[in-house]
Structures are given as C-alpha cells and as structure tokens.
C-alpha cells in the first residue's frame, strides 16, 4: 500500500495558519464569556449595598417602613436654627431640603441622610449644634402621622445640579435596607433663585 504524498509546503502552512486562527478565535470567545459573567455576577459590595427606592420631587416615595415627599430646596451661607443663636455660617453652603415624612409601620427615626453629587461625592447631613433637636433626623415619626420639617446638608451649592437626596432609617448595619433616592432636579441656572440671605426652617412637627 503506497503512502500519500506529503502536502506541499504551501498547503501545510495554510493549514497551520487556519488552525492558529481558529485557536485564537476560541480564546477570544472564552475571554469574552468570562468578562460577561464577571460583569453580571453581583460583587460583595452589590450584595451589601442598600436597596434603592427611587422617586421624584413633589411625590411621595414609598419604602416598606416610611414615605418621604421632598417639597423644596433652599441654599444659603447662613443657617438660622429655631430657638438657637447666632446664625450658623458656612465656608461652603447649607442646603436645606424641606420635606414631609410618614412612618408606615411603627415609630421610627431617619438616621442616615446625605446628598450624592453627580460626580459621586457624598455629603452627609450637617452636624451643627442645635440641629439635633429640630431637624427631621431628630424626630420620632409615629405611624400614619405625617411630619413636616427639613434636612440640612453642608456642601458646595455648585454640586447640586444632578444631585440626589438619599434617606435611610439606619445609620449602620443597613445592608439591603431600603434607601429613598430623590433627584433634587436642580439645574445650574436655578441656583441663584434658590439662594437665600439666611436659610430659615421650622422645627420638625407632626401635622
């Protein structure tokens, strides 16, 4: 039985190139699959992050334990705290968010308030003497009784366009807890109209 003649050198080279091309294609497909699976797989941070409940200004955002309605925003370098003097002054700005809150199940507090700017920077609720007695974070909400008042965050006013108010019940151990997220809807050309000589707000009070 005669053996087949060897392939011409040119034909063998072509087959090798085809084989290498197929191998490279398979490698790219496997890499793309790995990347897609990695991106779709929740990270530890994703698992531990709060659960967002999104809303808009002027309408109630309903979470399992509370409802929150943002009514308005004002900005000032000075803040007048009820029954407290003198006016507080900021090298940045005071952002005062007027809102209505209602507990839906049992008495509760809102201990975690912040504003997240469009660039990802998060500004926590202001920690000024006197505020802990009058703003909404100091108030105990009774079930089904709306309370009106304000949240105060100290931050640069030019960070407000695209910013989102974030409100939660718990300050710690809040993995997967509902977080109300309300875009404040402030445009750059609206900042001047929001600015006050002195930001004044009333103490939190049940309606």
CSV table of C-alpha atoms in Angstrom, one decimal:
chain,number,residue,atom,x,y,z
A,1,UNK,CA,0.0,0.0,0.0
A,2,UNK,CA,1.5,3.2,-1.0
A,3,UNK,CA,1.7,6.2,1.4
A,4,UNK,CA,0.1,9.5,0.2
A,5,UNK,CA,2.5,12.1,-0.9
A,6,UNK,CA,3.3,14.8,1.6
A,7,UNK,CA,1.4,18.1,1.4
A,8,UNK,CA,3.1,20.8,-0.4
A,9,UNK,CA,4.8,23.3,1.9
A,10,UNK,CA,2.4,26.0,0.9
A,11,UNK,CA,-0.6,23.9,1.8
A,12,UNK,CA,0.8,22.9,5.1
A,13,UNK,CA,1.5,26.5,6.0
A,14,UNK,CA,-2.1,27.4,5.1
A,15,UNK,CA,-3.5,24.7,7.3
A,16,UNK,CA,-1.3,25.9,10.2
A,17,UNK,CA,-2.5,29.4,9.8
A,18,UNK,CA,-6.1,28.3,9.8
A,19,UNK,CA,-5.6,26.2,12.9
A,20,UNK,CA,-3.9,29.2,14.7
A,21,UNK,CA,-6.7,31.5,13.6
A,22,UNK,CA,-9.4,29.1,15.0
A,23,UNK,CA,-7.5,28.7,18.3
A,24,UNK,CA,-7.2,32.5,18.6
A,25,UNK,CA,-10.9,32.9,17.9
A,26,UNK,CA,-11.8,30.3,20.5
A,27,UNK,CA,-9.6,32.1,23.1
A,28,UNK,CA,-11.3,35.4,22.3
A,29,UNK,CA,-14.8,33.8,22.7
A,30,UNK,CA,-13.8,32.3,26.1
A,31,UNK,CA,-12.3,35.6,27.3
A,32,UNK,CA,-15.5,37.5,26.3
A,33,UNK,CA,-17.6,34.9,28.1
A,34,UNK,CA,-15.6,35.2,31.3
A,35,UNK,CA,-15.8,39.0,31.2
A,36,UNK,CA,-19.6,38.9,30.6
A,37,UNK,CA,-20.1,36.5,33.5
A,38,UNK,CA,-17.8,38.6,35.8
A,39,UNK,CA,-19.8,41.8,35.0
A,40,UNK,CA,-23.2,40.1,35.6
A,41,UNK,CA,-22.1,38.5,38.8
A,42,UNK,CA,-23.0,40.6,41.9
A,43,UNK,CA,-20.0,41.8,43.9
A,44,UNK,CA,-19.8,41.7,47.7
A,45,UNK,CA,-20.5,45.5,47.6
A,46,UNK,CA,-23.6,45.0,45.4
A,47,UNK,CA,-24.9,42.4,47.9
A,48,UNK,CA,-24.3,44.7,50.9
A,49,UNK,CA,-25.5,48.0,49.3
A,50,UNK,CA,-28.9,49.5,50.3
A,51,UNK,CA,-31.9,48.7,48.2
A,52,UNK,CA,-32.8,51.9,46.3
A,53,UNK,CA,-36.4,53.2,46.2
A,54,UNK,CA,-36.4,55.9,43.5
A,55,UNK,CA,-38.7,58.9,43.4
A,56,UNK,CA,-39.1,62.5,42.3
A,57,UNK,CA,-39.6,65.9,44.0
A,58,UNK,CA,-43.2,66.6,44.9
A,59,UNK,CA,-44.4,63.0,45.1
A,60,UNK,CA,-44.2,60.5,47.9
A,61,UNK,CA,-41.5,57.9,47.7
A,62,UNK,CA,-42.9,54.8,49.4
A,63,UNK,CA,-40.5,52.4,51.1
A,64,UNK,CA,-41.6,49.5,53.3
A,65,UNK,CA,-41.2,51.5,56.5
A,66,UNK,CA,-41.7,55.2,55.6
A,67,UNK,CA,-42.9,57.6,53.0
A,68,UNK,CA,-40.9,60.7,52.0
A,69,UNK,CA,-42.0,63.7,50.0
A,70,UNK,CA,-39.5,66.4,49.1
A,71,UNK,CA,-41.2,69.8,48.7
A,72,UNK,CA,-38.5,72.4,48.1
A,73,UNK,CA,-34.8,73.2,48.3
A,74,UNK,CA,-33.1,76.4,49.6
A,75,UNK,CA,-29.4,77.4,49.7
A,76,UNK,CA,-27.5,79.8,51.9
A,77,UNK,CA,-24.2,80.6,53.5
A,78,UNK,CA,-26.1,81.2,56.8
A,79,UNK,CA,-28.5,79.0,58.6
A,80,UNK,CA,-31.0,80.1,61.3
A,81,UNK,CA,-31.8,77.3,63.7
A,82,UNK,CA,-35.0,77.7,65.7
A,83,UNK,CA,-34.5,78.7,69.3
A,84,UNK,CA,-30.8,78.9,68.8
A,85,UNK,CA,-28.5,81.9,68.2
A,86,UNK,CA,-26.4,83.2,66.5
A,87,UNK,CA,-27.0,82.1,62.9
A,88,UNK,CA,-24.6,79.4,61.8
A,89,UNK,CA,-22.2,80.3,58.9
A,90,UNK,CA,-20.6,78.0,56.4
A,91,UNK,CA,-17.4,78.3,54.3
A,92,UNK,CA,-19.4,76.1,51.8
A,93,UNK,CA,-23.2,76.2,51.7
A,94,UNK,CA,-26.1,75.0,53.7
A,95,UNK,CA,-28.6,73.0,51.6
A,96,UNK,CA,-32.0,72.9,53.3
A,97,UNK,CA,-34.4,70.3,51.9
A,98,UNK,CA,-38.0,70.8,53.1
A,99,UNK,CA,-39.9,67.5,53.3
A,100,UNK,CA,-42.8,65.5,54.7
A,101,UNK,CA,-42.2,62.1,56.3
A,102,UNK,CA,-44.6,59.5,57.5
A,103,UNK,CA,-43.8,56.2,59.2
A,104,UNK,CA,-45.9,53.3,57.9
A,105,UNK,CA,-45.5,50.5,60.4
A,106,UNK,CA,-44.1,51.6,63.8
A,107,UNK,CA,-42.3,54.6,65.5
A,108,UNK,CA,-39.0,55.2,63.8
A,109,UNK,CA,-36.2,57.7,63.2
A,110,UNK,CA,-34.3,58.6,60.0
A,111,UNK,CA,-30.7,58.4,61.0
A,112,UNK,CA,-28.9,58.3,57.6
A,113,UNK,CA,-29.3,61.4,55.3
A,114,UNK,CA,-26.9,62.5,52.6
A,115,UNK,CA,-26.8,64.2,49.2
A,116,UNK,CA,-24.8,62.4,46.4
A,117,UNK,CA,-23.5,64.8,43.8
A,118,UNK,CA,-23.3,64.0,40.1
A,119,UNK,CA,-19.5,63.3,40.4
A,120,UNK,CA,-20.2,60.6,43.0
A,121,UNK,CA,-19.1,62.7,46.1
A,122,UNK,CA,-21.5,62.1,49.0
A,123,UNK,CA,-22.2,64.8,51.5
A,124,UNK,CA,-23.6,63.8,54.9
A,125,UNK,CA,-26.3,65.6,56.9
A,126,UNK,CA,-24.9,68.7,58.7
A,127,UNK,CA,-23.7,68.2,62.2
A,128,UNK,CA,-24.2,71.6,63.8
A,129,UNK,CA,-25.1,72.3,67.4
A,130,UNK,CA,-28.8,72.7,67.8
A,131,UNK,CA,-29.8,70.9,64.6
A,132,UNK,CA,-30.1,67.6,66.5
A,133,UNK,CA,-33.1,69.0,68.3
A,134,UNK,CA,-35.1,70.4,65.4
A,135,UNK,CA,-34.4,68.8,62.0
A,136,UNK,CA,-36.2,65.7,60.7
A,137,UNK,CA,-33.3,63.4,61.7
A,138,UNK,CA,-34.1,64.2,65.4
A,139,UNK,CA,-37.8,63.5,65.1
A,140,UNK,CA,-39.5,60.3,66.1
A,141,UNK,CA,-42.2,59.5,63.5
A,142,UNK,CA,-45.4,58.0,64.6
A,143,UNK,CA,-47.2,55.5,62.3
A,144,UNK,CA,-49.5,57.2,59.8
A,145,UNK,CA,-49.0,60.7,61.1
A,146,UNK,CA,-47.1,63.0,58.6
A,147,UNK,CA,-44.4,65.2,60.0
A,148,UNK,CA,-43.0,68.2,58.1
A,149,UNK,CA,-39.6,69.8,58.5
A,150,UNK,CA,-36.2,69.9,56.9
A,151,UNK,CA,-33.0,68.0,56.3
A,152,UNK,CA,-29.8,70.1,56.3
A,153,UNK,CA,-26.6,69.1,54.3
A,154,UNK,CA,-23.5,71.2,54.2
A,155,UNK,CA,-22.0,71.1,50.7
A,156,UNK,CA,-20.9,73.4,47.8
A,157,UNK,CA,-24.1,74.7,46.0
A,158,UNK,CA,-22.4,74.2,42.6
A,159,UNK,CA,-22.6,70.5,43.3
A,160,UNK,CA,-26.4,70.5,43.4
A,161,UNK,CA,-27.1,70.1,39.6
A,162,UNK,CA,-27.7,66.4,39.1
A,163,UNK,CA,-27.5,65.7,42.9
A,164,UNK,CA,-29.7,63.1,44.6
A,165,UNK,CA,-31.0,63.1,48.2
A,166,UNK,CA,-30.5,59.8,50.0
A,167,UNK,CA,-32.5,58.9,53.1
A,168,UNK,CA,-32.4,55.7,55.2
A,169,UNK,CA,-33.7,54.6,58.6
A,170,UNK,CA,-30.4,53.0,59.9
A,171,UNK,CA,-27.1,54.7,60.2
A,172,UNK,CA,-25.2,51.3,60.4
A,173,UNK,CA,-26.0,47.7,59.6
A,174,UNK,CA,-28.1,48.9,56.7
A,175,UNK,CA,-27.2,46.2,54.2
A,176,UNK,CA,-30.1,45.7,51.7
A,177,UNK,CA,-32.2,48.2,53.8
A,178,UNK,CA,-34.5,50.5,51.7
A,179,UNK,CA,-33.0,53.8,50.8
A,180,UNK,CA,-35.2,56.6,49.4
A,181,UNK,CA,-33.4,58.3,46.5
A,182,UNK,CA,-34.8,61.5,45.1
A,183,UNK,CA,-33.1,63.5,42.4
A,184,UNK,CA,-33.4,67.1,43.5
A,185,UNK,CA,-33.8,68.3,39.9
A,186,UNK,CA,-31.7,71.4,40.4
A,187,UNK,CA,-30.4,73.0,37.2
A,188,UNK,CA,-27.3,75.2,37.1
A,189,UNK,CA,-29.3,78.2,36.0
A,190,UNK,CA,-31.7,77.7,39.0
A,191,UNK,CA,-29.0,78.1,41.7
A,192,UNK,CA,-29.3,81.8,42.0
A,193,UNK,CA,-33.1,81.5,42.6
A,194,UNK,CA,-32.6,79.0,45.4
A,195,UNK,CA,-30.1,81.1,47.3
A,196,UNK,CA,-31.3,83.0,50.4
A,197,UNK,CA,-29.5,85.6,52.6
A,198,UNK,CA,-30.3,83.3,55.5
A,199,UNK,CA,-31.8,79.8,55.3
A,200,UNK,CA,-34.6,79.6,57.9
A,201,UNK,CA,-36.6,76.4,58.6
A,202,UNK,CA,-39.2,75.4,61.1
A,203,UNK,CA,-38.6,72.7,63.6
A,204,UNK,CA,-39.9,69.3,62.6
A,205,UNK,CA,-43.5,68.9,63.6
A,206,UNK,CA,-46.4,66.5,63.1
A,207,UNK,CA,-49.2,67.7,61.0
